Structure formats: structure tokens, C-alpha cells
XYZ file of C-alpha atoms in Angstrom:
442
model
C -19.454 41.105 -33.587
C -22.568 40.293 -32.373
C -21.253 36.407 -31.451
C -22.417 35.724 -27.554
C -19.393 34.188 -25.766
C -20.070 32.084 -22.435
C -17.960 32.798 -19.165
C -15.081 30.269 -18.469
C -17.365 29.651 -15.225
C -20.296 29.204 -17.038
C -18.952 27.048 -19.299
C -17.568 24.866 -16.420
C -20.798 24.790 -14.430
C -22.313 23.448 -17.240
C -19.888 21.083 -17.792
C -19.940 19.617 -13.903
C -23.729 19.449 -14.669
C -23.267 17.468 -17.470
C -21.534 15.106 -15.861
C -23.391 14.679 -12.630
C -26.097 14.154 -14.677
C -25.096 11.535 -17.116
C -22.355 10.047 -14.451
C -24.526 6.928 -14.637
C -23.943 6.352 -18.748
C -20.106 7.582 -18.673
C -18.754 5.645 -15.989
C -20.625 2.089 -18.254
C -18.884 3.462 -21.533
C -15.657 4.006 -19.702
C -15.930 0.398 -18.118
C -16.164 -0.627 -21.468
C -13.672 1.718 -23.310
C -11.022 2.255 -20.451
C -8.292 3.811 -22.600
C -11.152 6.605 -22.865
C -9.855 8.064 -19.797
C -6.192 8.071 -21.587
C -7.699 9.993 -24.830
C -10.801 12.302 -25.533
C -12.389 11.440 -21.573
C -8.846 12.752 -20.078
C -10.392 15.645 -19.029
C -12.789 13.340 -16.300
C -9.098 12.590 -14.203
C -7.921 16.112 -14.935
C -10.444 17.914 -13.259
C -10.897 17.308 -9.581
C -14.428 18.073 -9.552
C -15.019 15.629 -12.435
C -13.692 13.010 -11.157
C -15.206 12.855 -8.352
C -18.021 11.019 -10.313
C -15.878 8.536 -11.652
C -17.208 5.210 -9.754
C -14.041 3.213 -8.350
C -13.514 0.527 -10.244
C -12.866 2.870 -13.358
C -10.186 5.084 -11.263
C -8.315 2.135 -10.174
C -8.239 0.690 -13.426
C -6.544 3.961 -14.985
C -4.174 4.169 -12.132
C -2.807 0.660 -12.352
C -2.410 1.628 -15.833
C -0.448 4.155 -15.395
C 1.385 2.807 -13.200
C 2.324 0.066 -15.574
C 3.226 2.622 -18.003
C 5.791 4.228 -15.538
C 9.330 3.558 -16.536
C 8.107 4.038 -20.270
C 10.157 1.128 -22.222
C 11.784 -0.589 -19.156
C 8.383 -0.621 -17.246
C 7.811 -4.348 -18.945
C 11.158 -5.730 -17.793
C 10.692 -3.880 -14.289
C 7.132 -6.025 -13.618
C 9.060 -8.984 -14.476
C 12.492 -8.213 -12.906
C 12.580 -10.259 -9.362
C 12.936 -8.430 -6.282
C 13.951 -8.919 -2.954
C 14.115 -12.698 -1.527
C 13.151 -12.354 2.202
C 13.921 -15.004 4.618
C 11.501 -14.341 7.848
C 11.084 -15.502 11.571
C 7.300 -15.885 11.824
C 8.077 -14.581 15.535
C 10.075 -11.255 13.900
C 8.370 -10.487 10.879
C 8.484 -6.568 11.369
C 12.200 -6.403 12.309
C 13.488 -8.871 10.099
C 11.672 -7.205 7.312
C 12.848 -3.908 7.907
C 16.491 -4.619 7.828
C 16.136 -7.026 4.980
C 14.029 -3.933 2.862
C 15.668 -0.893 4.011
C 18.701 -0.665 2.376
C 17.214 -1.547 -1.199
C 16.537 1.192 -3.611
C 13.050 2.260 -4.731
C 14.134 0.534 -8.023
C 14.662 -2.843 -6.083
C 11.614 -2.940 -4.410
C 9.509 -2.190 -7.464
C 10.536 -6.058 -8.293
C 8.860 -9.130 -7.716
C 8.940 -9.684 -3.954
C 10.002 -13.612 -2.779
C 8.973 -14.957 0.766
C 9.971 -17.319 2.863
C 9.351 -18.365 6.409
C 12.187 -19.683 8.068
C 11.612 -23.829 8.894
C 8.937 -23.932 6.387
C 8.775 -25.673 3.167
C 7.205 -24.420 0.183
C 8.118 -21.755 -3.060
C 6.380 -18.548 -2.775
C 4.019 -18.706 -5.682
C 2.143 -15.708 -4.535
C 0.607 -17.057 -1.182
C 3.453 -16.401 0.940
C 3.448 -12.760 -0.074
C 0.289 -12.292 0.521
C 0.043 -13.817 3.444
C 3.232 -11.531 4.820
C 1.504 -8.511 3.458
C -1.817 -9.625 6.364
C 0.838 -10.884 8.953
C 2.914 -7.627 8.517
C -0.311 -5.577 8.668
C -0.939 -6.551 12.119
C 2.659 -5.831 13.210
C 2.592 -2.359 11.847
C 0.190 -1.724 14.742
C 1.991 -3.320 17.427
C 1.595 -1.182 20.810
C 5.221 -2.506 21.224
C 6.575 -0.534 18.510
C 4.513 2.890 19.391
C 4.599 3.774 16.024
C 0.377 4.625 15.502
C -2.646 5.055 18.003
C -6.241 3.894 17.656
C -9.504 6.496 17.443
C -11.828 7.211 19.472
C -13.932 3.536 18.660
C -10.303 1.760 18.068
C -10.702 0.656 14.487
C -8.667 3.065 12.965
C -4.966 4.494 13.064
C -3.137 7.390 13.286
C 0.648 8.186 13.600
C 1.948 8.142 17.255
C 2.937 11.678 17.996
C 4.681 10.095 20.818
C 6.360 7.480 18.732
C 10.107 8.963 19.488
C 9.862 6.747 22.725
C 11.196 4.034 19.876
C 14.605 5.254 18.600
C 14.157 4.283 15.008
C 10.762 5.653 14.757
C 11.175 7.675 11.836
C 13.078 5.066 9.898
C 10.130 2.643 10.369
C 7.770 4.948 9.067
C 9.591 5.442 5.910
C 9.683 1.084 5.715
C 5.831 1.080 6.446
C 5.003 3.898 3.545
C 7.097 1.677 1.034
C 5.404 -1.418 1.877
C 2.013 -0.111 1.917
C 2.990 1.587 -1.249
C 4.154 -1.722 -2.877
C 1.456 -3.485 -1.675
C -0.745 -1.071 -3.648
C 1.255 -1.316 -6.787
C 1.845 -5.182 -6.465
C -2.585 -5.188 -5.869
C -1.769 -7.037 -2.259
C -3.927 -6.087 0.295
C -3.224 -5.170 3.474
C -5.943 -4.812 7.149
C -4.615 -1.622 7.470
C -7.382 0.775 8.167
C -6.072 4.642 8.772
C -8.300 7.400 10.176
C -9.351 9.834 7.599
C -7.155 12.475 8.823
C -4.389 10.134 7.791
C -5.430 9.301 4.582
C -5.520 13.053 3.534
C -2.199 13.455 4.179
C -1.700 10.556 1.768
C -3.679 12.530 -0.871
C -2.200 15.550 -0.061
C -5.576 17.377 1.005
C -6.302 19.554 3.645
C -7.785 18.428 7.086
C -10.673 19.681 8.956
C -11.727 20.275 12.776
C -14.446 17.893 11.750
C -11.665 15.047 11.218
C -10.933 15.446 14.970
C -14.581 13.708 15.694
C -13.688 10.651 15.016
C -10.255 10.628 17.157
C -11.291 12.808 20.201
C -14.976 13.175 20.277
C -14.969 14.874 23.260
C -12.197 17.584 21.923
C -14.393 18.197 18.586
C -17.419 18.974 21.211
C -15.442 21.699 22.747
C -14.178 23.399 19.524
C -18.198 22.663 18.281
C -19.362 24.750 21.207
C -16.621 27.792 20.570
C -17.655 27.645 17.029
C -21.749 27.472 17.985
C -21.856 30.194 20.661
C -20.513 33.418 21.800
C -17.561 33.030 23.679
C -18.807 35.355 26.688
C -21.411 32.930 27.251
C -19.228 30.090 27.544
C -16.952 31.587 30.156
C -13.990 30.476 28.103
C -10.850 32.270 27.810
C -8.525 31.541 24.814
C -5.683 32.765 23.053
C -3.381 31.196 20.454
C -1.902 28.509 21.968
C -1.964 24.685 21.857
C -0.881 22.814 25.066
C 0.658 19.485 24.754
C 1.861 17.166 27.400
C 4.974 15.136 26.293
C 6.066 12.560 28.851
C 4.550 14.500 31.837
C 5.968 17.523 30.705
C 3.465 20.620 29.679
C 4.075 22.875 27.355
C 2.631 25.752 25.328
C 3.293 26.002 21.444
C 2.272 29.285 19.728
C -0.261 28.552 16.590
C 0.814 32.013 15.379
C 3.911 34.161 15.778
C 3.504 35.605 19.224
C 0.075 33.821 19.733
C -0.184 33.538 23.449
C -0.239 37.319 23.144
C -3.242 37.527 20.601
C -7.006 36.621 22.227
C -9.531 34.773 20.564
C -12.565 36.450 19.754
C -15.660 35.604 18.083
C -14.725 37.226 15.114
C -10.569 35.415 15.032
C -12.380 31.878 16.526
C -12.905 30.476 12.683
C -9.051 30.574 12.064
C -8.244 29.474 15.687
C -10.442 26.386 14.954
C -8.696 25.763 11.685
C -4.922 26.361 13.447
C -5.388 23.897 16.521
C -7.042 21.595 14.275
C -4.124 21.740 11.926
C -2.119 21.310 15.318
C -3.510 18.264 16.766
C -3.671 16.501 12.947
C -0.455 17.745 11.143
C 1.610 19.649 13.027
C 2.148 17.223 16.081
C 3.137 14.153 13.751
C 4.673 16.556 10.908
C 7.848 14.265 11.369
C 6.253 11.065 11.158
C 3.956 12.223 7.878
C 6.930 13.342 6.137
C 9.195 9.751 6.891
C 5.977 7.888 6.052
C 5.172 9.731 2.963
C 8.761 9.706 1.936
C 8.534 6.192 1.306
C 4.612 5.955 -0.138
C 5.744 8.526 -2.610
C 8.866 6.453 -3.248
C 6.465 4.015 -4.723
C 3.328 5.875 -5.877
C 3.711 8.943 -7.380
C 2.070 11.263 -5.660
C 0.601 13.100 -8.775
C -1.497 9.786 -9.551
C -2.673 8.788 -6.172
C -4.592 12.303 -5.502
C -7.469 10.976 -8.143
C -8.963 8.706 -5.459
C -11.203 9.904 -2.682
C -10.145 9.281 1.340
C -12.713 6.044 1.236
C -11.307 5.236 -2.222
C -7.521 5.090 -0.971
C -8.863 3.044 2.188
C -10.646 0.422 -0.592
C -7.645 0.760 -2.700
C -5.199 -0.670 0.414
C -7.689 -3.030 2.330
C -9.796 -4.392 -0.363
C -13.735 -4.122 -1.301
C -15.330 -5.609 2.105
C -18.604 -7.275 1.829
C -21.537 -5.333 3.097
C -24.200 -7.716 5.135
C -27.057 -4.989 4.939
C -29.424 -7.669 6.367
C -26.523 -8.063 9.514
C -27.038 -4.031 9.425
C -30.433 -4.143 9.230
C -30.715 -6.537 12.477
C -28.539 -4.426 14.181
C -29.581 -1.017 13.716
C -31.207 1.101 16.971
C -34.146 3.959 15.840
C -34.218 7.260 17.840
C -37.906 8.635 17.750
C -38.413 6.939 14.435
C -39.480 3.374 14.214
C -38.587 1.150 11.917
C -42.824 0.629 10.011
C -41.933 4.174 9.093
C -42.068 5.154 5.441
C -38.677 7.138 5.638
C -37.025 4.483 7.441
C -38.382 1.670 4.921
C -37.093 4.413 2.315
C -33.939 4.286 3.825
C -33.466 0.890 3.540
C -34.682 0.156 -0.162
C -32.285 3.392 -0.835
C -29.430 1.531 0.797
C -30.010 -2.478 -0.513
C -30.442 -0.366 -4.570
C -26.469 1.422 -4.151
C -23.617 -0.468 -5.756
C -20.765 -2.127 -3.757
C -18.853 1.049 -4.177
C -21.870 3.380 -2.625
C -22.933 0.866 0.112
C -18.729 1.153 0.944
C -18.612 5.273 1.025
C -22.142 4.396 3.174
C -20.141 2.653 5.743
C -17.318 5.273 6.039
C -19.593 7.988 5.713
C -21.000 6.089 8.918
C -18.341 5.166 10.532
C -14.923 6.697 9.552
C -13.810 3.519 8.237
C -15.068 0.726 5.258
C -13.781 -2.467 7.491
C -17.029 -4.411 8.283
C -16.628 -5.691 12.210
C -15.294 -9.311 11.910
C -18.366 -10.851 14.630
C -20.937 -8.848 12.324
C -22.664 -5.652 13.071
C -23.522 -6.524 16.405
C -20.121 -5.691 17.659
C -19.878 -2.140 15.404
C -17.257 -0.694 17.977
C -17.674 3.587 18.515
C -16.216 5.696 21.919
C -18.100 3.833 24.227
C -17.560 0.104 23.364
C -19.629 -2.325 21.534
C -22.241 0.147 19.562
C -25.131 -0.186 17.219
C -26.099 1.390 14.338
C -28.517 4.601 15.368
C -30.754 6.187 13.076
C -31.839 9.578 14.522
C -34.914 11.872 13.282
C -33.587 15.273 12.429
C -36.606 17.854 13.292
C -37.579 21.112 12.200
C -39.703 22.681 8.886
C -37.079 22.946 6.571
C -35.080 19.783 7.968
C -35.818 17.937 4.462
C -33.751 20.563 2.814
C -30.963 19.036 5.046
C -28.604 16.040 3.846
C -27.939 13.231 6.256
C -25.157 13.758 8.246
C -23.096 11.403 10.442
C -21.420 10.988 13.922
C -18.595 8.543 13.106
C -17.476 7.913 17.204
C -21.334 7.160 18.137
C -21.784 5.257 14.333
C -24.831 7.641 14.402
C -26.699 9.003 11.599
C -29.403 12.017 12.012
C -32.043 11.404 8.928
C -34.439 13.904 8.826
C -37.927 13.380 7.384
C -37.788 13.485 3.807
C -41.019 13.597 1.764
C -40.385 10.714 -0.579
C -38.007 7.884 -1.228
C -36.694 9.803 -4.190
C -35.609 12.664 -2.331
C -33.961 10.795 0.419
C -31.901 8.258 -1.948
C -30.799 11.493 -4.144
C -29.683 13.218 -0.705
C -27.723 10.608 0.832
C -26.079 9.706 -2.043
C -25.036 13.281 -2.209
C -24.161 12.978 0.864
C -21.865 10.322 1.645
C -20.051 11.546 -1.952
C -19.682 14.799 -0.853
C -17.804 13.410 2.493
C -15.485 12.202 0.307
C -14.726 14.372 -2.523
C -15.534 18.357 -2.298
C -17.864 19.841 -5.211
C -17.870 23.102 -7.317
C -15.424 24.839 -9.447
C -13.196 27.729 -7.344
């Protein structure tokens, strides 16, 4: 009696502050002590809101150990246990692979891969693999094979929802989730740069209409506009329906039981946003997610890989790229700012102070993807072609209460006018984490 007991919500507010504010201090002790996240720091992976301020570099660490624990006292003898032995055409890497790797069993492939090129000398001592991991990477994309389609600024991949033109489509997405997979597990990298729909399905999280931006620009205006303004005053008529044209043929698919029957109104157009979004991301390649994430999952549980971030799992399959901020800097357009301003100068010390990881989440943040342009900034690719870096001033009184945002198909960011270099570095930090991981306990 008398004892003062703190909410459960309280008590987890407090904790999330905790953390956010001594993320700096935990993530160095961790670095140091990584078995911490194994033992009394558990509760940092457990809790998705946590963990979301664990840096990168600690994550991967814990998940390569746990994936070295899998198999508990035959996981040593399965890291050692050799693995397929393929024997490649450099001219038919992607079919020769896939017959030689489909037929093995999840156990198999978790082996020690050998490579060899056919009329080639030399013992695979870890440089063949890799290099088939790069060489397969490209094939993967092949227009040939229909199997994935570029954005909007084609630098990024998506599954084909045409891809049944190729008879064995389905079966080649299962081979290209258990390669990727492997080459996570076996650390191999691979240029393999998905759109961020795509890696959400990976993690198993749920996309947004704002995901469409970065694969049909013009689309994401349109549903922008229905969501901005009163329908009456756009003229528009809706109901809910999704159209989709399938080898010349049209046809209407109903996002709701009996939807072409039920109108959109302003007060329904949230969840018809959040239906044909679903639509144009999930629904339309639902066969092709499943057969690809059949395999993934065949090789990374699924459990474990939902601790890393959309950028994260794009760092964790392509590598760390190295940011030339001085290459950005040279290439980077100003709309009504100029770049003797104090926020812009802000801007930059903000950027050239983050860590690999942060200057990274900056450049998906940015531009949907991490993969640095290989000719250098100047050739940053977005909807229209070759396109720079743009910084745009965000106006209004109250715009500093704003956080950056970006507009990954015109690589555009709108920065409003912050009143110190403090506030802006705190802000777009928050922001280009909080495009990446959600915040707040439900």
C-alpha cells in the first residue's frame, strides 16, 4: 500500500528514451562485448524499437553468430562440410547453375561451395566463388530471362509480374532466393540492388503507397493528389478496382469483395490508397515473392533476418560502398538556396561528421538505393536520365519543425531552414533512421 507502480507504457517510453539517448555509449560497449547482445543486452534485438539503434556492424555481427550457432552441435562440421562442386560455361552461368543447384537440399547447399569455369585452370580457393557470386549477379537481371524490372531511375529491381512469359519462372526464383541467401550466410557479396518494396518483403514488413515513388513516380503523384484533395475537385471517379493489362489484355481485379460496386469517397480513399498500393507491390508478384522467399528462408531463417533495417539488408547483400562526399559535393544542384548559405554549409559539416553506416542510410534515404554510381556522382541516374543531387529550400514559419524529406526518382531532397547546425544534424539523422526503421511502442 502506498507503493507507486509505473504503467507498462511508461516504463517502456522510458526505456526507448534511454536508449536513444545513450545509443552512442551502448553500441561502443557492445562492439567491445558482443556476446552482450546474447546475455543481459538481449533485450536491444528483442525489441523492434530498440534495435533500431543498434548501428550495423553490431547487428551483423550477432546475426552471423547466430547463424553459426544454427545446427547446435553439428553447426561446426556443417561450416566445414564441402558443398556442391560446380562446373560452369562462362557463356551459361545462370542455367548451368540452376540445374547443377536445384536439386540439392537446403542441407547441401549450406556446404562449402567449389567453382570451376570450364577450360580454365586454377583450384577455387575462394576467388572463383566470389567471382561467380558478381558474374551470377548480373545474370539474375538478364532482360532475357524476364524474371525482375528496373525503377523508375533503373538502379534498382523488382520481381517481373510478367515473368510467366519464361516457363520456369517460379523455379528460378526459388534458385535466386537460395543463392542470395547463401551468399549472405557464406559473407559473399553480390551487385544486387532491390527496390525497397522488395526488400520488405524479405523482412517481412508491410509496404507503403510511398514505396510506389520510387518505381512509378508518376502513379504515386496520382494517388498523392487523391490523398491531398477532395475528390469532387479532382473530377475523378473511383471505385475498388485495380486494372491491369497482361499481354494486351485488360482486366479489372476487385481490391475488396464486390469492389467495383463500392465508390471511393473521401472518407474510404485512406484504405483504397493502402489496397492498390498493396496491389501494385504484393499482390501482382504474390507468386514470385512466395518462390523467391521460399528459398531465402531456406537459408536464413526468417526470424533472424527481420533485425536489420531495408538499407541494412541492402548493405548486408551488396557490401558497405564507399561514399565520395567531395564527388557529392561537386555534383550537387541548389534550388533557391545557394551553396555560401549557413544551412547548406550546415548540411555539409552534418553529412562529412556521420559514420559509414549513416552517410549509407543518407544515400538510400536519397535515393532508394546505397550503390554509389560507378562514373561518380555526376551520372546519379533518377526518372529522367542522368540526374544531380538537388537540395531544395522547404518554406513556411514552422518549416524548421519539419524533418528533411526525400524524392528518391528526382534524387531530391527538400531541407528547410533550420536555425542552427545542431538542429539540422539531429533532424536528418532522425530522419533518414526513421525511413528505415519505424519508432514508438504500439
Amino acid at each position: 500500500e502506498g507503493v507507486e507502480i509505473t504503467p507498462p507504457l511508461a516504463r517502456a517510453q522510458r526505456l526507448l528514451s534511454f536508449v536513444q539517448s545513450h545509443s552512442g555509449v551502448l553500441n561502443l560497449i557492445i562492439a567491445a562485448r558482443p556476446s552482450l547482445l546474447h546475455e543481459s543486452l538481449a533485450f536491444l534485438i528483442r525489441i523492434p524499437q530498440l534495435r533500431a539503434h543498434l548501428n550495423f556492424e553490431n547487428k551483423r555481427k550477432y546475426f552471423l553468430r547466430m547463424l553459426s550457432l544454427r545446427g547446435g552441435a553439428d553447426a561446426g562440421r556443417y561450416r566445414r562440410r564441402i558443398g556442391p562442386h560446380l562446373q560452369l560455361r562462362r557463356d551459361n552461368v545462370f542455367e548451368d547453375s540452376f540445374h547443377q543447384l536445384r536439386s540439392r537440399s537446403a542441407e547441401e547447399m549450406r556446404g562449402k561451395l567449389q567453382v570451376n569455369f570450364q577450360g580454365e585452370e586454377g583450384v577455387d580457393a575462394g576467388g572463383l566463388t566470389r567471382e561467380w557470386y558478381l558474374v551470377l549477379s548480373k545474370e539474375i537481371f538478364n532482360p532475357n530471362y524476364a524474371l525482375f524490372t528496373a525503377d523508375a531511375s533503373g538502379t534498382t529491381f523488382q520481381p517481373n509480374s510478367h515473368s510467366m512469359i519464361n516457363i520456369n519462372h517460379l523455379d528460378y526464383f526459388t534458385f535466386v532466393g537460395r543463392v542470395i541467401g547463401k551468399a549472405i550466410c557464406d559473407q559473399h557479396l553480390m551487385d544486387a540492388h532491390f527496390t525497397r518494396s522488395f526488400y520488405k518483403h524479405i523482412l517481412g514488413v508491410n509496404v507503403d503507397y510511398q514505396d510506389i515513388e520510387a518505381i512509378e513516380p508518376d502513379y504515386y503523384k496520382s494517388l498523392k493528389q487523391i490523398l491531398d484533395h477532395p475528390l469532387a475537385d479532382l473530377g475523378i471517379d473511383l471505385d475498388f478496382t485495380a486494372e491491369t493489362l497482361t499481354f494486351g489484355k485488360h482486366e479489372v481485379v476487385d481490391l475488396i469483395p464486390g469492389g467495383r460496386d463500392i465508390e471511393v469517397t473521401d472518407e474510404n480513399k485512406d484504405e483504397y490508397i493502402r489496397l492498390i498500393a498493396h496491389h501494385r507491390m504484393t499482390s501482382s508478384i504474390k507468386a514470385q515473392l512466395d518462390a523467391f522467399l521460399a528459398g531465402f528462408y531456406d537459408m536464413v531463417p526468417p526470424a533472424l533476418i527481420t533485425i536489420f533495417s531495408p538499407t541494412e539488408l541492402e548493405l548486408l547483400v551488396c557490401g558497405v560502398p564507399e561514399i565520395d562526399l567531395d564527388d557529392l559535393y561537386r555534383n550537387t544542384d541548389y534550388h533557391s538556396y545557394h551553396a555560401a548559405e549557413p544551412v547548406i554549409q550546415w548540411f555539409w559539416e552534418a553529412l562529412r561528421s556521420f559514420s559509414s553506416e549513416n552517410k549509407n542510410k543518407f544515400l538510400a534515404f536519397l535515393t532508394g538505393t546505397s550503390k554509389v554510381p560507378l562514373d561518380g556522382f555526376k551520372n546519379l541516374q533518377g526518372m529522367r536520365g542522368t540526374q544531380k543531387f538537388n537540395i531544395h529550400k522547404v518554406f513556411g514559419p514552422t518549416a524548421h519543425q519539419m524533418l528533411p524529406s526525400a524524392h528518391t526518382c528526382f534524387n531530391q531532397l527538400d531541407l528547410p531552414a533550420y536555425r542552427s547546425a545542431e538542429e539540422l544534424k539531429s533532424k536528418l539523422l532522425l530522419a533518414i533512421n526513421e525511413a528505415s526503421e519505424g519508432f514508438g511502442f504500439a
